[in-house]
Amino acid sequence: MVPRWRRWLYPLAPALALLSAGCAAHPQSALSPAGPVARMELNLGVLSLWIMIGVFVVVAGIATFVLVRFTDRGDRGGELPNQVEGSTRLELLWTIVPILLLLVLVIPTIRDTFTLAARQPGGLQVDVVGHQFWWEFDYPTLGIKTADEMHIPTGRAVNLSITSADVIHSFWVPSLAGKQAAVPGHVNTMWLLASKSGTYPGQCAEFCGLSHSDMHFAVVAQSPAEFAAWVRSMQHPVTTPTSTLAKQGQQLFNQYGCGACHSITGTSAQGTLGPNLTGLGNRSIIAAGVLTNTPANLATWLANPPGVMPGVIMPDFHLNSAQQKALVAYLEGLH
Ligand code: CUA
């Protein structure tokens, strides 16, 4: 037989596993806020948690006290205790106290709701469009469009207008802000701000099809100077291939009509169905974050997109490995 003390280990083991999982670094977590919006939202959650802990302690404490104090231990000679019914004082108490607790919660909730809904004057405008299965980021005031990675300057509010090109998605970058639905034919707005530079992972948070769980993105928060440099590079991108291989790749790109779906600023490719590829060589992720951006991964992607991301619109062009290499050389040369 298992010794008694060891039986305690069974429930303890999963609890310890959960606890230790909480010690890892979680960049994609609403519990590690990296800006005022996420901080405000976390504070509301923490306030509500403390209220609940308080209520639990008081209620469980009274229940335990009553249980211990008034248990019949056979020393009452079979007599029933005093039978009481109704108590105006108690009923008032347990009506008024919850109302007060709700007021403590509702006042900051309403205040923050209005703060978070307000467009931030002087903020950077980014139009976000959800697609099956990638995110489009348009900067209307800067004349830039990109995909997968949203660059923003630190210390400046970013006003987002969020919509969808097909089904309902949900834009969520937990360390910067709560989620917002991307609904076709409708624009939702929100704002966020990154206090310090870094790359904050995001994720589509609404089931939207086969590759919903693969619909990642990244928010790259940079110092204002670095952001300005990125904007310049996107406005005046390097698109002319230098190597023979990359030149072949450009020919293939045109031959296969890739420009019917993809845009590359400064070239004849002006399609809008698929992700904008301007400056692709500078991105850290491709295919909505399923793959990191390396030549080998890009070749894997081009070799069979639906094999990497089920349900993706981009077809398999049955490219041979020489063609893949050439296209990779061209695309990774876009800066
Ligand atoms: Cu898009 Cu889930």
GROMACS .gro file of C-alpha atoms and ligand atoms in nm:
model
  337
    1MET     CA    1   0.000   0.000   0.000
    2VAL     CA    2   0.113   0.353  -0.076
    3PRO     CA    3   0.210   0.537   0.243
    4ARG     CA    4  -0.039   0.801   0.343
    5TRP     CA    5   0.191   1.099   0.296
    6ARG     CA    6   0.265   0.992  -0.064
    7ARG     CA    7  -0.100   1.010  -0.158
    8TRP     CA    8  -0.075   1.386  -0.112
    9LEU     CA    9   0.177   1.392  -0.396
   10TYR     CA   10  -0.082   1.296  -0.658
   11PRO     CA   11  -0.283   1.621  -0.650
   12LEU     CA   12   0.035   1.814  -0.568
   13ALA     CA   13   0.226   1.708  -0.881
   14PRO     CA   14  -0.005   1.874  -1.139
   15ALA     CA   15  -0.034   2.181  -0.915
   16LEU     CA   16   0.347   2.210  -0.903
   17ALA     CA   17   0.367   2.159  -1.281
   18LEU     CA   18   0.117   2.442  -1.333
   19LEU     CA   19   0.304   2.664  -1.088
   20SER     CA   20   0.641   2.606  -1.250
   21ALA     CA   21   0.490   2.669  -1.596
   22GLY     CA   22   0.406   3.014  -1.463
   23CYS     CA   23   0.777   3.085  -1.415
   24ALA     CA   24   0.869   3.068  -1.786
   25ALA     CA   25   0.897   3.383  -1.996
   26HIS     CA   26   0.565   3.457  -2.166
   27PRO     CA   27   0.593   3.738  -2.417
   28GLN     CA   28   0.242   3.660  -2.544
   29SER     CA   29   0.063   3.712  -2.216
   30ALA     CA   30  -0.182   3.967  -2.084
   31LEU     CA   31  -0.002   3.919  -1.750
   32SER     CA   32   0.316   4.085  -1.879
   33PRO     CA   33   0.189   4.424  -1.999
   34ALA     CA   34   0.428   4.633  -2.211
   35GLY     CA   35   0.221   4.949  -2.239
   36PRO     CA   36  -0.045   5.162  -2.067
   37VAL     CA   37  -0.344   4.998  -2.240
   38ALA     CA   38  -0.245   4.645  -2.138
   39ARG     CA   39  -0.153   4.777  -1.792
   40MET     CA   40  -0.494   4.942  -1.748
   41GLU     CA   41  -0.670   4.620  -1.853
   42LEU     CA   42  -0.456   4.406  -1.624
   43ASN     CA   43  -0.519   4.644  -1.331
   44LEU     CA   44  -0.895   4.596  -1.374
   45GLY     CA   45  -0.848   4.219  -1.369
   46VAL     CA   46  -0.628   4.239  -1.059
   47LEU     CA   47  -0.877   4.468  -0.880
   48SER     CA   48  -1.159   4.224  -0.953
   49LEU     CA   49  -0.938   3.933  -0.839
   50TRP     CA   50  -0.865   4.104  -0.503
   51ILE     CA   51  -1.235   4.178  -0.450
   52MET     CA   52  -1.315   3.812  -0.519
   53ILE     CA   53  -1.038   3.696  -0.284
   54GLY     CA   54  -1.177   3.929  -0.013
   55VAL     CA   55  -1.532   3.797  -0.059
   56PHE     CA   56  -1.406   3.439  -0.055
   57VAL     CA   57  -1.204   3.487   0.263
   58VAL     CA   58  -1.496   3.655   0.447
   59VAL     CA   59  -1.761   3.404   0.332
   60ALA     CA   60  -1.542   3.095   0.381
   61GLY     CA   61  -1.423   3.235   0.717
   62ILE     CA   62  -1.776   3.289   0.849
   63ALA     CA   63  -1.888   2.947   0.720
   64THR     CA   64  -1.591   2.776   0.887
   65PHE     CA   65  -1.646   2.966   1.212
   66VAL     CA   66  -2.016   2.874   1.222
   67LEU     CA   67  -1.936   2.512   1.138
   68VAL     CA   68  -1.683   2.479   1.418
   69ARG     CA   69  -1.858   2.695   1.679
   70PHE     CA   70  -2.210   2.560   1.644
   71THR     CA   71  -2.158   2.193   1.562
   72ASP     CA   72  -2.368   1.972   1.794
   73ARG     CA   73  -2.116   1.766   1.989
   74GLY     CA   74  -2.381   1.584   2.183
   75ASP     CA   75  -2.344   1.819   2.482
   76ARG     CA   76  -2.678   2.001   2.438
   77GLY     CA   77  -2.894   1.727   2.577
   78GLY     CA   78  -3.088   1.695   2.253
   79GLU     CA   79  -3.223   2.051   2.278
   80LEU     CA   80  -3.261   2.253   1.959
   81PRO     CA   81  -3.083   2.591   1.950
   82ASN     CA   82  -3.287   2.911   1.933
   83GLN     CA   83  -3.484   2.915   1.610
   84VAL     CA   84  -3.450   3.260   1.448
   85GLU     CA   85  -3.606   3.379   1.126
   86GLY     CA   86  -3.523   3.689   0.924
   87SER     CA   87  -3.285   3.966   1.022
   88THR     CA   88  -3.328   4.312   0.870
   89ARG     CA   89  -2.977   4.405   0.976
   90LEU     CA   90  -2.816   4.103   0.805
   91GLU     CA   91  -3.026   4.135   0.491
   92LEU     CA   92  -2.934   4.503   0.456
   93LEU     CA   93  -2.569   4.412   0.512
   94TRP     CA   94  -2.552   4.148   0.242
   95THR     CA   95  -2.738   4.368  -0.004
   96ILE     CA   96  -2.540   4.686   0.053
   97VAL     CA   97  -2.192   4.532   0.073
   98PRO     CA   98  -2.211   4.366  -0.273
   99ILE     CA   99  -2.349   4.689  -0.422
  100LEU     CA  100  -2.053   4.879  -0.276
  101LEU     CA  101  -1.810   4.614  -0.409
  102LEU     CA  102  -1.966   4.637  -0.756
  103LEU     CA  103  -1.937   5.017  -0.743
  104VAL     CA  104  -1.566   4.983  -0.663
  105LEU     CA  105  -1.536   4.770  -0.976
  106VAL     CA  106  -1.773   4.953  -1.207
  107ILE     CA  107  -1.631   5.305  -1.165
  108PRO     CA  108  -1.278   5.228  -1.292
  109THR     CA  109  -1.426   4.991  -1.554
  110ILE     CA  110  -1.641   5.266  -1.707
  111ARG     CA  111  -1.359   5.521  -1.678
  112ASP     CA  112  -1.112   5.287  -1.856
  113THR     CA  113  -1.368   5.183  -2.118
  114PHE     CA  114  -1.403   5.545  -2.229
  115THR     CA  115  -1.027   5.605  -2.215
  116LEU     CA  116  -0.961   5.297  -2.427
  117ALA     CA  117  -1.232   5.385  -2.682
  118ALA     CA  118  -1.105   5.739  -2.743
  119ARG     CA  119  -0.895   5.806  -3.053
  120GLN     CA  120  -0.557   5.930  -2.940
  121PRO     CA  121  -0.468   6.273  -3.081
  122GLY     CA  122  -0.130   6.267  -3.254
  123GLY     CA  123  -0.140   5.890  -3.274
  124LEU     CA  124  -0.010   5.687  -3.566
  125GLN     CA  125  -0.293   5.552  -3.783
  126VAL     CA  126  -0.271   5.185  -3.886
  127ASP     CA  127  -0.551   5.009  -4.075
  128VAL     CA  128  -0.555   4.640  -3.988
  129VAL     CA  129  -0.723   4.388  -4.220
  130GLY     CA  130  -0.766   4.023  -4.127
  131HIS     CA  131  -0.741   3.769  -4.410
  132GLN     CA  132  -0.754   3.390  -4.421
  133PHE     CA  133  -0.483   3.351  -4.284
  134TRP     CA  134  -0.265   3.656  -4.243
  135TRP     CA  135  -0.277   4.014  -4.120
  136GLU     CA  136  -0.246   4.320  -4.341
  137PHE     CA  137  -0.113   4.645  -4.193
  138ASP     CA  138  -0.171   4.967  -4.388
  139TYR     CA  139  -0.027   5.303  -4.286
  140PRO     CA  140  -0.251   5.545  -4.480
  141THR     CA  141  -0.063   5.858  -4.370
  142LEU     CA  142   0.274   5.711  -4.467
  143GLY     CA  143   0.173   5.533  -4.789
  144ILE     CA  144   0.301   5.196  -4.664
  145LYS     CA  145   0.146   4.851  -4.664
  146THR     CA  146   0.291   4.542  -4.505
  147ALA     CA  147   0.193   4.201  -4.366
  148ASP     CA  148   0.272   3.972  -4.072
  149GLU     CA  149   0.480   4.235  -3.888
  150MET     CA  150   0.335   4.564  -3.768
  151HIS     CA  151   0.609   4.815  -3.695
  152ILE     CA  152   0.526   5.090  -3.446
  153PRO     CA  153   0.728   5.360  -3.272
  154THR     CA  154   0.767   5.332  -2.895
  155GLY     CA  155   0.611   5.595  -2.672
  156ARG     CA  156   0.352   5.699  -2.931
  157ALA     CA  157  -0.011   5.593  -2.937
  158VAL     CA  158  -0.119   5.385  -3.235
  159ASN     CA  159  -0.481   5.423  -3.349
  160LEU     CA  160  -0.600   5.103  -3.511
  161SER     CA  161  -0.895   5.066  -3.749
  162ILE     CA  162  -0.967   4.696  -3.772
  163THR     CA  163  -1.170   4.510  -4.033
  164SER     CA  164  -1.169   4.184  -4.229
  165ALA     CA  165  -1.157   4.088  -4.595
  166ASP     CA  166  -1.343   3.758  -4.553
  167VAL     CA  167  -1.465   3.605  -4.224
  168ILE     CA  168  -1.455   3.728  -3.864
  169HIS     CA  169  -1.106   3.733  -3.712
  170SER     CA  170  -0.988   3.885  -3.387
  171PHE     CA  171  -0.679   4.101  -3.349
  172TRP     CA  172  -0.496   4.025  -3.026
  173VAL     CA  173  -0.151   4.120  -2.907
  174PRO     CA  174  -0.185   4.036  -2.536
  175SER     CA  175   0.112   4.231  -2.396
  176LEU     CA  176  -0.007   4.550  -2.561
  177ALA     CA  177  -0.388   4.543  -2.556
  178GLY     CA  178  -0.701   4.333  -2.531
  179LYS     CA  179  -0.856   4.170  -2.836
  180GLN     CA  180  -1.072   4.341  -3.094
  181ALA     CA  181  -1.295   4.169  -3.350
  182ALA     CA  182  -1.213   4.207  -3.722
  183VAL     CA  183  -1.556   4.196  -3.887
  184PRO     CA  184  -1.609   4.212  -4.266
  185GLY     CA  185  -1.792   4.528  -4.375
  186HIS     CA  186  -1.741   4.695  -4.039
  187VAL     CA  187  -1.457   4.891  -3.882
  188ASN     CA  188  -1.373   4.853  -3.513
  189THR     CA  189  -1.127   5.088  -3.351
  190MET     CA  190  -0.884   5.062  -3.062
  191TRP     CA  191  -0.550   5.205  -2.964
  192LEU     CA  192  -0.234   5.072  -2.808
  193LEU     CA  193   0.107   5.199  -2.705
  194ALA     CA  194   0.435   5.017  -2.653
  195SER     CA  195   0.640   5.173  -2.374
  196LYS     CA  196   0.960   4.990  -2.459
  197SER     CA  197   1.102   4.848  -2.778
  198GLY     CA  198   1.068   4.479  -2.849
  199THR     CA  199   0.881   4.226  -3.057
  200TYR     CA  200   0.539   4.141  -2.920
  201PRO     CA  201   0.373   3.829  -3.060
  202GLY     CA  202   0.006   3.841  -3.155
  203GLN     CA  203  -0.252   3.586  -3.256
  204CYS     CA  204  -0.590   3.571  -3.427
  205ALA     CA  205  -0.833   3.505  -3.142
  206GLU     CA  206  -1.148   3.408  -3.332
  207PHE     CA  207  -1.189   3.074  -3.505
  208CYS     CA  208  -1.172   3.165  -3.875
  209GLY     CA  209  -1.101   2.842  -4.063
  210LEU     CA  210  -0.855   2.560  -4.105
  211SER     CA  211  -0.544   2.760  -4.018
  212HIS     CA  212  -0.690   2.986  -3.751
  213SER     CA  213  -0.431   2.869  -3.500
  214ASP     CA  214  -0.154   2.950  -3.749
  215MET     CA  215  -0.268   3.310  -3.790
  216HIS     CA  216   0.006   3.479  -3.592
  217PHE     CA  217   0.160   3.822  -3.630
  218ALA     CA  218   0.420   4.031  -3.455
  219VAL     CA  219   0.422   4.389  -3.337
  220VAL     CA  220   0.772   4.529  -3.370
  221ALA     CA  221   0.807   4.831  -3.143
  222GLN     CA  222   1.109   5.043  -3.232
  223SER     CA  223   1.258   5.370  -3.112
  224PRO     CA  224   1.117   5.665  -3.313
  225ALA     CA  225   1.447   5.691  -3.506
  226GLU     CA  226   1.451   5.321  -3.596
  227PHE     CA  227   1.085   5.338  -3.692
  228ALA     CA  228   1.153   5.637  -3.917
  229ALA     CA  229   1.433   5.439  -4.085
  230TRP     CA  230   1.195   5.145  -4.140
  231VAL     CA  231   0.936   5.381  -4.291
  232ARG     CA  232   1.198   5.524  -4.530
  233SER     CA  233   1.308   5.175  -4.634
  234MET     CA  234   0.947   5.076  -4.701
  235GLN     CA  235   0.878   5.395  -4.898
  236HIS     CA  236   1.194   5.355  -5.109
  237PRO     CA  237   1.256   4.982  -5.112
  238VAL     CA  238   1.543   4.798  -5.278
  239THR     CA  239   1.376   4.588  -5.547
  240THR     CA  240   1.637   4.544  -5.820
  241PRO     CA  241   1.796   4.200  -5.801
  242THR     CA  242   2.175   4.196  -5.819
  243SER     CA  243   2.273   3.830  -5.851
  244THR     CA  244   2.199   3.616  -6.157
  245LEU     CA  245   1.996   3.380  -5.940
  246ALA     CA  246   1.783   3.664  -5.802
  247LYS     CA  247   1.731   3.796  -6.155
  248GLN     CA  248   1.602   3.452  -6.255
  249GLY     CA  249   1.377   3.464  -5.953
  250GLN     CA  250   1.233   3.797  -6.062
  251GLN     CA  251   1.162   3.652  -6.407
  252LEU     CA  252   0.984   3.355  -6.247
  253PHE     CA  253   0.787   3.592  -6.024
  254ASN     CA  254   0.661   3.771  -6.334
  255GLN     CA  255   0.618   3.455  -6.540
  256TYR     CA  256   0.399   3.289  -6.277
  257GLY     CA  257   0.195   3.607  -6.235
  258CYS     CA  258   0.274   3.638  -5.862
  259GLY     CA  259   0.209   4.011  -5.897
  260ALA     CA  260  -0.161   3.942  -5.958
  261CYS     CA  261  -0.196   3.868  -5.585
  262HIS     CA  262   0.112   4.031  -5.430
  263SER     CA  263   0.240   4.388  -5.431
  264ILE     CA  264   0.600   4.501  -5.421
  265THR     CA  265   0.637   4.877  -5.401
  266GLY     CA  266   0.845   5.011  -5.690
  267THR     CA  267   0.765   4.720  -5.925
  268SER     CA  268   0.478   4.626  -6.152
  269ALA     CA  269   0.347   4.379  -5.889
  270GLN     CA  270   0.033   4.548  -5.758
  271GLY     CA  271  -0.196   4.262  -5.646
  272THR     CA  272  -0.392   4.303  -5.324
  273LEU     CA  273  -0.530   3.954  -5.262
  274GLY     CA  274  -0.217   3.824  -5.088
  275PRO     CA  275   0.034   3.978  -4.849
  276ASN     CA  276   0.234   4.279  -4.963
  277LEU     CA  277   0.593   4.161  -5.009
  278THR     CA  278   0.774   4.496  -4.995
  279GLY     CA  279   1.084   4.459  -4.777
  280LEU     CA  280   1.021   4.088  -4.726
  281GLY     CA  281   1.393   4.027  -4.667
  282ASN     CA  282   1.374   4.243  -4.351
  283ARG     CA  283   1.097   4.044  -4.183
  284SER     CA  284   1.163   3.793  -3.909
  285ILE     CA  285   0.859   3.578  -3.987
  286ILE     CA  286   0.680   3.457  -4.301
  287ALA     CA  287   0.353   3.272  -4.364
  288ALA     CA  288   0.172   3.450  -4.079
  289GLY     CA  289   0.442   3.352  -3.833
  290VAL     CA  290   0.424   2.977  -3.898
  291LEU     CA  291   0.785   2.996  -4.016
  292THR     CA  292   1.077   3.216  -3.926
  293ASN     CA  293   1.214   3.402  -4.226
  294THR     CA  294   1.509   3.197  -4.348
  295PRO     CA  295   1.592   3.104  -4.711
  296ALA     CA  296   1.530   2.735  -4.631
  297ASN     CA  297   1.190   2.808  -4.473
  298LEU     CA  298   1.087   3.035  -4.759
  299ALA     CA  299   1.176   2.753  -5.001
  300THR     CA  300   0.964   2.512  -4.794
  301TRP     CA  301   0.677   2.757  -4.811
  302LEU     CA  302   0.705   2.812  -5.188
  303ALA     CA  303   0.736   2.437  -5.248
  304ASN     CA  304   0.390   2.373  -5.108
  305PRO     CA  305   0.198   2.651  -4.928
  306PRO     CA  306  -0.111   2.441  -4.843
  307GLY     CA  307   0.123   2.180  -4.693
  308VAL     CA  308   0.255   2.442  -4.450
  309MET     CA  309  -0.076   2.618  -4.390
  310PRO     CA  310  -0.389   2.410  -4.459
  311GLY     CA  311  -0.666   2.605  -4.627
  312VAL     CA  312  -0.438   2.884  -4.751
  313ILE     CA  313  -0.544   3.053  -5.077
  314MET     CA  314  -0.193   3.053  -5.227
  315PRO     CA  315  -0.173   2.750  -5.453
  316ASP     CA  316   0.106   2.497  -5.494
  317PHE     CA  317   0.286   2.599  -5.816
  318HIS     CA  318   0.484   2.274  -5.828
  319LEU     CA  319   0.811   2.463  -5.847
  320ASN     CA  320   1.125   2.255  -5.883
  321SER     CA  321   1.409   2.315  -5.640
  322ALA     CA  322   1.605   2.534  -5.885
  323GLN     CA  323   1.301   2.756  -5.930
  324GLN     CA  324   1.246   2.769  -5.552
  325LYS     CA  325   1.609   2.876  -5.500
  326ALA     CA  326   1.581   3.150  -5.760
  327LEU     CA  327   1.256   3.286  -5.617
  328VAL     CA  328   1.399   3.274  -5.265
  329ALA     CA  329   1.705   3.470  -5.382
  330TYR     CA  330   1.480   3.735  -5.537
  331LEU     CA  331   1.236   3.762  -5.246
  332GLU     CA  332   1.498   3.759  -4.969
  333GLY     CA  333   1.678   4.035  -5.163
  334LEU     CA  334   1.379   4.269  -5.116
  335HIS     CA  335   1.483   4.523  -4.852
  336CUA    CU1  336  -0.817   3.457  -3.823
  336CUA    CU2  337  -0.863   3.303  -3.653
   0.00000   0.00000   0.00000
